[in-house]
Coordinates of C-alpha atoms in Angstrom, one line a residue:
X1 CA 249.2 54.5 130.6
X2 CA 245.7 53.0 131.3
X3 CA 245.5 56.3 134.1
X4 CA 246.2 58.9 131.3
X5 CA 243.6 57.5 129.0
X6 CA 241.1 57.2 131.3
X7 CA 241.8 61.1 132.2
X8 CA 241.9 62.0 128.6
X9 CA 238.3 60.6 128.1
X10 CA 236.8 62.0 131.2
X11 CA 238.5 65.8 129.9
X12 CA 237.0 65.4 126.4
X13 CA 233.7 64.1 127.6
X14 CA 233.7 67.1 130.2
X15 CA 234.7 69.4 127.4
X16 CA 231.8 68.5 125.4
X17 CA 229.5 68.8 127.2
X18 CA 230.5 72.2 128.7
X19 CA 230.4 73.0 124.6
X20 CA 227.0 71.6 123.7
X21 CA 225.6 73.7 127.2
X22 CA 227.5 76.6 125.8
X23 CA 225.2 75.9 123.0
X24 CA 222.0 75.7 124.3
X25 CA 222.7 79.0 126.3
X26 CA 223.1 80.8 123.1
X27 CA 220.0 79.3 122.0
X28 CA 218.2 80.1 125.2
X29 CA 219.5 84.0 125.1
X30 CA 218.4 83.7 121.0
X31 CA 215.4 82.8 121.6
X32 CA 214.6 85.1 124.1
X33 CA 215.2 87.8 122.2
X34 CA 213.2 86.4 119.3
X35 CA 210.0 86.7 121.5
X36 CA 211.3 90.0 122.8
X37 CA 211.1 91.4 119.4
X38 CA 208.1 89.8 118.6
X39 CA 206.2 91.1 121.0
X40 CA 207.4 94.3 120.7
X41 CA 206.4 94.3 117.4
X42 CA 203.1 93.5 118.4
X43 CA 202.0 96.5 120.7
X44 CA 205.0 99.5 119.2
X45 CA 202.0 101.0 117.5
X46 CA 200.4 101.8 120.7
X47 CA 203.1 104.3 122.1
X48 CA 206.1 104.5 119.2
X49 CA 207.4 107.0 120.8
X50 CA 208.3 104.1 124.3
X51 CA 209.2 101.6 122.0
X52 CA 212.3 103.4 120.3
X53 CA 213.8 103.3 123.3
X54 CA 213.0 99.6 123.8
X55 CA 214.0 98.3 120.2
X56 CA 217.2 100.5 120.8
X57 CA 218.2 98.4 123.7
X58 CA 217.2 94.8 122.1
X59 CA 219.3 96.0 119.1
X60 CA 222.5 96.8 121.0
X61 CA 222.0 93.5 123.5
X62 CA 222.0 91.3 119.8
X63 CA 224.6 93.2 118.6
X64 CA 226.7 92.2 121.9
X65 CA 225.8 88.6 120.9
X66 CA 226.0 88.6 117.5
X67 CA 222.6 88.0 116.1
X68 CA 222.9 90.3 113.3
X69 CA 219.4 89.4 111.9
X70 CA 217.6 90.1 115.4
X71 CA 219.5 93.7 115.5
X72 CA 218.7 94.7 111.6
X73 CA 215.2 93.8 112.4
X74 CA 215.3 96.3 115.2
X75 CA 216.2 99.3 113.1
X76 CA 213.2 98.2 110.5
X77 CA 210.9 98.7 113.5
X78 CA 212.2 101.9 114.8
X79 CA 211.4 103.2 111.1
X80 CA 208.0 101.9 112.0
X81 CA 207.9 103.9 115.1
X82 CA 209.4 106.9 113.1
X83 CA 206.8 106.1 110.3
X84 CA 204.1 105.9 112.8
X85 CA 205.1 109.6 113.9
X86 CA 204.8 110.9 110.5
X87 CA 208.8 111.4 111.3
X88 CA 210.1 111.1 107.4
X89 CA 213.6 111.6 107.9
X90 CA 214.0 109.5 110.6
X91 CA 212.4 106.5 108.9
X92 CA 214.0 106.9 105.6
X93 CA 217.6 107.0 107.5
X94 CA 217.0 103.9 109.4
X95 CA 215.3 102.1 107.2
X96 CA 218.3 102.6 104.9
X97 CA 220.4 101.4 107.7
X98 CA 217.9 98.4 108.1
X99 CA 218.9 97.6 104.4
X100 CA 222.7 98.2 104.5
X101 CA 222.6 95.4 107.2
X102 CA 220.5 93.2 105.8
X103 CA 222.7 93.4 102.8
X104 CA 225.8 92.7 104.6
X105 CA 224.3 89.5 106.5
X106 CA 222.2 88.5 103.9
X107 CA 219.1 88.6 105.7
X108 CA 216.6 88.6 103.2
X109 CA 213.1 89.0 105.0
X110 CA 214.3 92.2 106.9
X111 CA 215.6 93.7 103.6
X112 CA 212.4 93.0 101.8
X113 CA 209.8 94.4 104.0
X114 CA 212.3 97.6 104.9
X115 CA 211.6 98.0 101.0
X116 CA 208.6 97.8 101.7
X117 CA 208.3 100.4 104.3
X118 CA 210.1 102.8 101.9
X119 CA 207.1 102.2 99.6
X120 CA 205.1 103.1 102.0
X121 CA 207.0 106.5 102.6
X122 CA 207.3 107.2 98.8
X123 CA 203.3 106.7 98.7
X124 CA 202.9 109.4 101.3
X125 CA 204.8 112.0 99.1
X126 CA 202.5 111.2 95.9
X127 CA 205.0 109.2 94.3
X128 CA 202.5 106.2 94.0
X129 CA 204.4 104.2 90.8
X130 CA 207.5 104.7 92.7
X131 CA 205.9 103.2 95.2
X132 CA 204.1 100.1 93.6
X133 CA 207.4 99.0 91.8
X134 CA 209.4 99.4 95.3
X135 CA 206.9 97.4 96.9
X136 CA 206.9 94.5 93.8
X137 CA 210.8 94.4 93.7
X138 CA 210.5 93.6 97.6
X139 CA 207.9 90.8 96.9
X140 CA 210.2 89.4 94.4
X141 CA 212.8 88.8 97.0
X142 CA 210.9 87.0 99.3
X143 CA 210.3 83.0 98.9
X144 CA 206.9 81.6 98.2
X145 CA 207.0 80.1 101.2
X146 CA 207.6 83.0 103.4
X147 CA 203.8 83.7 103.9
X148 CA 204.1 85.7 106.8
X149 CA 205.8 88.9 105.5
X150 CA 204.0 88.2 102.3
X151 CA 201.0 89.4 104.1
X152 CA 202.8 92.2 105.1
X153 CA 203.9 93.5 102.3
X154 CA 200.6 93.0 100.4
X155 CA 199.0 95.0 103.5
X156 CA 201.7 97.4 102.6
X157 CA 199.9 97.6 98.9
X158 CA 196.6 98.1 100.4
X159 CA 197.5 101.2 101.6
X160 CA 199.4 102.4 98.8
X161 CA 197.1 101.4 96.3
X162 CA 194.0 103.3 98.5
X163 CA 196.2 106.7 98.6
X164 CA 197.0 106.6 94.6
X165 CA 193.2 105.6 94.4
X166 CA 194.3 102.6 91.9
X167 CA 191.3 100.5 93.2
X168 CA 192.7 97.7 90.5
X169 CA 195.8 97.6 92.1
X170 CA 193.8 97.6 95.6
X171 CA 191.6 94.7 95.4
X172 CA 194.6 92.5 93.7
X173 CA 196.9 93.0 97.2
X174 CA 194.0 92.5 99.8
X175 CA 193.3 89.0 97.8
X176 CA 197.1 88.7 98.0
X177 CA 197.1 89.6 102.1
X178 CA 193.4 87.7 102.7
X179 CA 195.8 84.4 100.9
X180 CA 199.4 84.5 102.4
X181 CA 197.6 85.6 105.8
X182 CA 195.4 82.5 105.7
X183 CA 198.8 80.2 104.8
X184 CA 200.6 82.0 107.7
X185 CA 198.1 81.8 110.5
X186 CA 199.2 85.2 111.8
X187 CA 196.2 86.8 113.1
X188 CA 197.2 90.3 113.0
X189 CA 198.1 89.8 108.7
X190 CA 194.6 88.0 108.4
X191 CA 192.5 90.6 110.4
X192 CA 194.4 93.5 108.5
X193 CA 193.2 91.4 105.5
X194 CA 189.5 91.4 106.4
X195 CA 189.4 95.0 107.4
X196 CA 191.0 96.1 104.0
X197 CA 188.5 93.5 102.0
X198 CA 185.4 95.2 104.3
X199 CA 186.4 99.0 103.5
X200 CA 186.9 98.0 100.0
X201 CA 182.9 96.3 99.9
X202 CA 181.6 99.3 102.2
X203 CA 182.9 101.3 99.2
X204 CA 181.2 99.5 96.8
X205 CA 178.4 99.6 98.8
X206 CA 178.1 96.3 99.4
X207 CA 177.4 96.1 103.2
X208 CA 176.5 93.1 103.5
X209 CA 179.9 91.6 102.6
X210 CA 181.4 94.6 104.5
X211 CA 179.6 93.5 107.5
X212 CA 180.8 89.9 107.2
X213 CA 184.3 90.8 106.9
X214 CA 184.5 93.1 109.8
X215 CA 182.7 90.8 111.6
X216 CA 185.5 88.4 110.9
X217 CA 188.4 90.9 111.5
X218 CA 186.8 91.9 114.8
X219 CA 186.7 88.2 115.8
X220 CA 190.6 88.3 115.7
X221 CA 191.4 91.7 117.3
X222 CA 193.7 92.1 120.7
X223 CA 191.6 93.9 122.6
X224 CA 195.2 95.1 123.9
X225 CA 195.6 97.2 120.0
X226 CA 193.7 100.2 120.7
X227 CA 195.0 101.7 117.6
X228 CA 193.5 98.8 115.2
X229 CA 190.0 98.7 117.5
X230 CA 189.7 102.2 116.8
X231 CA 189.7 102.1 113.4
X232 CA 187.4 98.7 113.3
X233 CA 184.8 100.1 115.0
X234 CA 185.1 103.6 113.3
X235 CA 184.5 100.9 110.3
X236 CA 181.5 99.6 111.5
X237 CA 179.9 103.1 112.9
X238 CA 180.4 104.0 108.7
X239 CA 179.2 101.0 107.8
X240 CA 176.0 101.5 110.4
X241 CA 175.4 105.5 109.4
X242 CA 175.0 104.8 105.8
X243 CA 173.0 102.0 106.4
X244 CA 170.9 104.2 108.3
X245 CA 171.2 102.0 111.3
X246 CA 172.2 105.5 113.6
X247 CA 171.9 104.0 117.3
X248 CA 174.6 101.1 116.0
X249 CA 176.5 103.9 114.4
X250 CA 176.7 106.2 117.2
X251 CA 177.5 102.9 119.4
X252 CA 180.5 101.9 117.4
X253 CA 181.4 105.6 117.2
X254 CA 181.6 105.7 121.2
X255 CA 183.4 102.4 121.1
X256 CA 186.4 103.9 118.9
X257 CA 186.3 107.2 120.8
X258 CA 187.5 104.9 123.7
X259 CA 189.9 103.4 122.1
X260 CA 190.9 106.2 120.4
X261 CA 191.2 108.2 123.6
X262 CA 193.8 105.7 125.0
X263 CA 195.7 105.4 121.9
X264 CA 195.8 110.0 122.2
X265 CA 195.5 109.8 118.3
X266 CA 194.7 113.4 118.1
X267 CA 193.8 113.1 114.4
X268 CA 192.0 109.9 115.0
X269 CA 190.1 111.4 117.9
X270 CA 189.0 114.6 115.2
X271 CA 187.3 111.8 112.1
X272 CA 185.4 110.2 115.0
X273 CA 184.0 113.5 116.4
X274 CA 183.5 114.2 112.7
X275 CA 181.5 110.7 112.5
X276 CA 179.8 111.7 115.4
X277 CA 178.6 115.1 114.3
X278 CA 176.9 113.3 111.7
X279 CA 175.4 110.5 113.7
X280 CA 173.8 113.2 116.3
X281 CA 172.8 115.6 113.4
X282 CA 171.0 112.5 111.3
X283 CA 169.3 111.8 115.2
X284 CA 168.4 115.5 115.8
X285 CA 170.3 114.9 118.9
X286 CA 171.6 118.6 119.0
X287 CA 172.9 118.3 122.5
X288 CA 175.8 115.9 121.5
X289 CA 176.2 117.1 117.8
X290 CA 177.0 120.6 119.6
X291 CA 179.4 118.7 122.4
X292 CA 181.1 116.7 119.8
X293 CA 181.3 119.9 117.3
X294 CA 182.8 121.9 120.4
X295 CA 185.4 118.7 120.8
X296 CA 186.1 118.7 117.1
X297 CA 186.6 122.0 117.0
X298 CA 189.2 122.1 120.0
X299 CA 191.0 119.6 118.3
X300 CA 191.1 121.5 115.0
X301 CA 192.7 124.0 116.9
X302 CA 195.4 121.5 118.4
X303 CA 196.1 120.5 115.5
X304 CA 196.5 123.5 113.7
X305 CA 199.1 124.8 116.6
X306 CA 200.9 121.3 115.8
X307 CA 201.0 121.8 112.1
X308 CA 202.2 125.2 112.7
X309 CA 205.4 124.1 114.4
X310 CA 205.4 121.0 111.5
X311 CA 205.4 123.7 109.1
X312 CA 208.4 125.6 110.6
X313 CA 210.6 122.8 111.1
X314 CA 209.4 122.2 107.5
X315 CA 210.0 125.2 106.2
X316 CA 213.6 125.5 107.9
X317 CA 214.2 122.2 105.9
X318 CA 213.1 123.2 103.1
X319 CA 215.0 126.7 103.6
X320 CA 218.2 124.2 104.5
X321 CA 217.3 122.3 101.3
X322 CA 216.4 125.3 99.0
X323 CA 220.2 126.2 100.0
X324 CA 221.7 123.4 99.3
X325 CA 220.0 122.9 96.0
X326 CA 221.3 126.0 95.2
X327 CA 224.6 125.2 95.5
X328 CA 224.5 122.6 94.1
X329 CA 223.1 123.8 91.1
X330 CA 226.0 126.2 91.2
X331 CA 228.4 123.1 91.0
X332 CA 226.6 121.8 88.5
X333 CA 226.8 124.9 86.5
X334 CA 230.2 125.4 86.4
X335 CA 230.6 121.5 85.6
X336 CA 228.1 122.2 83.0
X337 CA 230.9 125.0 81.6
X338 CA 233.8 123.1 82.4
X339 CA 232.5 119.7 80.5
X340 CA 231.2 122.3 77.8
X341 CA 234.6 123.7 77.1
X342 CA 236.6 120.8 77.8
X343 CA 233.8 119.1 74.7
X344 CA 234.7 122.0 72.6
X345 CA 238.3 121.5 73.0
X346 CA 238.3 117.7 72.1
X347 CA 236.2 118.7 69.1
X348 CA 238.4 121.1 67.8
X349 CA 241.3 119.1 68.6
X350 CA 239.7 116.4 66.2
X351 CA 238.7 118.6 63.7
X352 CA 242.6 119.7 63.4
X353 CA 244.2 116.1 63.7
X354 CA 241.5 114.7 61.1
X355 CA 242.4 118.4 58.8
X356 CA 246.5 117.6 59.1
X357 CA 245.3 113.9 58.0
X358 CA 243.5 115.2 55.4
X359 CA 246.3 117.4 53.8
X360 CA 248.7 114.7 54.8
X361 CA 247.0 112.2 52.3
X362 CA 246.8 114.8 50.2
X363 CA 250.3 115.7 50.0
X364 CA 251.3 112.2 49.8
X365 CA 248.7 111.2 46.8
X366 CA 250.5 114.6 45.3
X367 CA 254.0 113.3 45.5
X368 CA 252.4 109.4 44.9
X369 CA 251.3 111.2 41.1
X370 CA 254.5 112.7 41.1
X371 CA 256.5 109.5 41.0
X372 CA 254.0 107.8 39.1
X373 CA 254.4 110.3 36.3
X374 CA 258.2 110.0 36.3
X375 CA 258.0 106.3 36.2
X376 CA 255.3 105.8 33.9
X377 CA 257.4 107.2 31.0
X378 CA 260.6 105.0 31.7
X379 CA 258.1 102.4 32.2
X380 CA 256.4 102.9 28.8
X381 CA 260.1 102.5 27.1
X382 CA 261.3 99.3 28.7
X383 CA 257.8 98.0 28.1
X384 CA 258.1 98.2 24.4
X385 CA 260.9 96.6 24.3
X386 CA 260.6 93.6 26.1
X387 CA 256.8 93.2 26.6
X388 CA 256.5 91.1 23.5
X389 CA 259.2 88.6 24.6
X390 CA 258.9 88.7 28.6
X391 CA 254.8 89.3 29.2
X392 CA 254.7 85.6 27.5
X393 CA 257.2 84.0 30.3
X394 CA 255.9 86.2 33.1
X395 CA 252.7 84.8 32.1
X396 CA 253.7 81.4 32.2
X397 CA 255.8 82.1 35.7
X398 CA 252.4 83.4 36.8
X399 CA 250.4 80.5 35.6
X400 CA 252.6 78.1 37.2
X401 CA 252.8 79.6 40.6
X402 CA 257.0 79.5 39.5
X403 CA 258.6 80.5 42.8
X404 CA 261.0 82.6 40.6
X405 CA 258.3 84.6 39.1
X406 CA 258.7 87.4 41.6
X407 CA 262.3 87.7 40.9
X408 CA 262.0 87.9 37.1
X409 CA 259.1 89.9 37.3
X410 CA 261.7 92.4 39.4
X411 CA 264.1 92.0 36.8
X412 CA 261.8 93.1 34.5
X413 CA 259.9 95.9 36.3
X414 CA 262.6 97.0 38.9
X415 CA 260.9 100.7 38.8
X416 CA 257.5 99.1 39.8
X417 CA 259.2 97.5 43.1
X418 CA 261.2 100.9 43.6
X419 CA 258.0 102.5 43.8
X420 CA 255.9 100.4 45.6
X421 CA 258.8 100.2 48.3
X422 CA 258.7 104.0 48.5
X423 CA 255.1 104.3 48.7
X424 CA 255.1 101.5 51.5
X425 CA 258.0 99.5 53.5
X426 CA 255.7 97.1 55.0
X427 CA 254.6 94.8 51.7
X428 CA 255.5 91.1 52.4
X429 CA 256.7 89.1 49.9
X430 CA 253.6 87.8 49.2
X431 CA 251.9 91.1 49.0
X432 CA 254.8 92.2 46.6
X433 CA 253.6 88.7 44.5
X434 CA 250.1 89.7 44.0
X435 CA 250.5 93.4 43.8
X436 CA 252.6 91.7 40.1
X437 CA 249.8 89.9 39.0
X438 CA 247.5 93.2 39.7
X439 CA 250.1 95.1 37.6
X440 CA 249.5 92.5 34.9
X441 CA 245.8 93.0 35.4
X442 CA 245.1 89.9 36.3
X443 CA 241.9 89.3 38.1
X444 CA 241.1 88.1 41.7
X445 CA 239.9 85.0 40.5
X446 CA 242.5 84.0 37.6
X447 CA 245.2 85.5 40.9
X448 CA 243.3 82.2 43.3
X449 CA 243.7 79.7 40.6
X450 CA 247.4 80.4 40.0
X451 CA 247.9 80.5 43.5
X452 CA 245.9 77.6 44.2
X453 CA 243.8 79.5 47.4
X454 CA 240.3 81.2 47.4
X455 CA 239.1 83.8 45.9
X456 CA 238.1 85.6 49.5
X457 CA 242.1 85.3 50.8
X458 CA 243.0 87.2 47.3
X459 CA 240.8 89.8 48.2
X460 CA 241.8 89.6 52.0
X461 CA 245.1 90.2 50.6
X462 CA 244.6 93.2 48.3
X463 CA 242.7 94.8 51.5
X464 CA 245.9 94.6 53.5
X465 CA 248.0 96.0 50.4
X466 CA 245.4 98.8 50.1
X467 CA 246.0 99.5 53.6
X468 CA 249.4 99.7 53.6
X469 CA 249.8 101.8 50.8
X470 CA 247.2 104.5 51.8
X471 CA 244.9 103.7 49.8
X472 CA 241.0 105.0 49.9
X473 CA 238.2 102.7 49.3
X474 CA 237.1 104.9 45.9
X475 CA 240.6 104.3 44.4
X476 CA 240.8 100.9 41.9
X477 CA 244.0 98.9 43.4
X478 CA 244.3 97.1 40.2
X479 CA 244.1 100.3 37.7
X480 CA 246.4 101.9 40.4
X481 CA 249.1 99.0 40.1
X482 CA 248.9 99.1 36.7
X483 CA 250.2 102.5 36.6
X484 CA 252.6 102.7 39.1

């Protein structure tokens, strides 16, 4: 016995360990593909084009171990790369997929900034309020504390607010991005930050405070991110030209040509020859305002072969769309017909129920006159004979809520009951009660005191005899009674 336990403890001990190193493998892998991802994430903008390929794998590797956060994230940053190619489509379509996931794993973070990215891509087709409320519903979903992709998306706002020119709405997210960035400690959110806060003062012509930001943003630039140097020190060469300071201009200018150059940012490379046409022209340096006018021009040309071909496969989009539309507005069309006629139809089908209503009622309030008239004369005679002797007790029977007061009141005025049960089959007792006291013309309130109830049930009452009898609102239920 003591040999069994003593194997039973050793196989349990064994078999938790082997779980808890099962584990920490998971962890490892996990965490290797965290830093994976994050460091692709830090150089995609470099080559998108490579780093499809690479996010592609990552995402199908986390898919294999199911890290569902790890492998939405993926497909936000191929829309990146897609985004970063000025490829619409393809961003929209995974970004969507981006969101679907998130969505399904209730990953929050991804989901928002994906939003975010949409934004982005709604800005670039003019749709700037679109845009803005995109980009605040995805701020809403992120916590306070989340200051990381905070910063992102108010980077996100920069640039949508600069291409809507809302310069409001631009100075509110670069304090935004210069905040959550400083919270975060991410580098990258706080240099785009200062950059966005330095274009904004060179703007407003305050260089000195555009100087002092750059400064700052270039203190924490990779010198790995061509893309981002290029622009920083296409900043400064602005900053430098209309401060007249031409040989720092042209300096900076050279700088993010380099840059630029490694980066093969064609349209990049055409603003800095553009900046540097400028620089040379302001210099009277002819030779290099000709070289970099030659350059800009070749790359005019380059690009206007390249927007050639993105204006055919536009155009056959478009062509594809422009067919599609109209089909659909075809479809729609003959909707629009069919949920026309089918309208008419119900209305005319209404207009003929509510017209055999109407001479229903009418036929019955003929007949209902009919009866009335017959009645009222046999009614008259037995009235004069007995009303001297009988209104006194059925008074009295009435006063005195007499539970035989229905019954003599029958005896009395059988025609009354015959009519009302011809005009209706569905009065109660106790409708049949008060429609007597009506036909004695007594009011609601002398009908509540006999009956010892309210004044509101009386009426309650008369509204369900009215009812049952036909009755429209104009017609006087007690003068009616009376000359049943």
């Amino acid at each position: 016995m003591y040999n069994i336990l003593k194997v039973t403890l050793l196989f349990s001990l064994f078999s938790l360990f082997h779980i808890k190193a099962q584990y920490k493998s998971r962890d490892n892998i996990r965490l290797n593909y965290k830093k994976e991802l994050d460091m692709y994430a830090e150089e995609y903008r470099n080559d998108p084009n490579t780093y499809l390929n690479k996010f592609e794998e990552l995402r199908q590797n986390a898919i294999s171990e199911n890290y569902h956060d790890i492998a939405a994230d993926c497909l936000y940053y191929k829309a990146r790369c897609f985004y970063f190619n000025n490829k619409t489509d393809s961003s929209v379509a995974n970004a969507e997929r981006a969101i679907e996931e998130a969505e399904k794993y209730n990953i929050i973070y991804v989901k928002a900034k994906t939003k975010g990215l949409l934004a982005l891509e709604f800005s670039r087709k003019g749709l700037t309020d679109r845009a803005i409320d995109q980009l605040e519903d995805a701020l809403q979903m992120l916590p306070v504390g989340d200051h990381n992709n905070r910063a992102l998306l108010s980077a996100m706002g920069i640039q949508i607010a600069f291409h809507g020119n809302d310069s409001q709405k631009e100075d509110d997210y670069s304090d935004s991005c210069l905040r959550e960035a400083r919270l975060s400690g991410n580098k990258t959110r706080l240099r785009s930050a200062y950059f966005a806060k330095g274009k904004m003062s060179l703007e407003s012509e305050n260089y000195v405070q555009a100087e002092a930001y750059f400064k700052k943003a270039a203190a924490l630039s990779d010198p790995r991110d061509n893309f981002q140097n290029a622009h920083l020190h296409m900043a400064f060469g602005e900053l430098y030209f209309k401060q007249q300071k031409y040989d720092s201009a042209i300096s900076r200018q050279m700088n993010a040509l380099k840059s630029a150059m490694i980066v093969k940012d064609k349209r990049l490379l055409l603003q800095i020859y553009n900046q540097l046409k400028k620089s040379y022209k302001a210099t009277d340096n002819i030779k290099n305002y000709q070289l970099s006018d030659e350059n800009s021009i070749r790359l005019r040309d380059t690009l206007d072969v390249l927007n050639i071909h993105q204006q055919q496969a536009v155009l056959r989009a478009m062509e594809k769309e422009l067919k599609k539309s109209h089909e659909q507005e075809k479809n729609n069309y003959v909707m629009a017909c069919a949920g026309a006629l089918f309208i008419l139809l119900f209305i005319l089908f209404l207009f003929l129920k509510h017209y055999k209503k109407t001479q229903k009622l009418k036929n019955v309030f003929l007949e209902k006159e009919v009866l009335l008239n017959r009645e009222q004369q046999k009614n008259k005679q037995l009235e004069g004979e007995l009303r001297k002797d009988v209104l006194a007790d059925l008074l009295s029977s009435a006063t005195e809520n007499h539970p035989l007061f229905l019954n003599k009141y029958k005896k009395v005025y059988p025609a009354f009951f015959e009519t009302l049960d011809k005009l209706s089959s569905e009065l109660t007792t106790e409708d049949l009660k008060c429609c007597a006291m009506m036909h004695m013309n007594l009011s609601a309130k002398e009908m509540a005191g006999y009956t010892y109830s309210s004044i509101r049930t009386v009426e309650n009452r008369k509204y369900r005899i009215r009812k049952k009898l036909n009755l429209c609102s104009s017609v006087d239920l007690n003068k009616f009674l009376m000359n049943v």
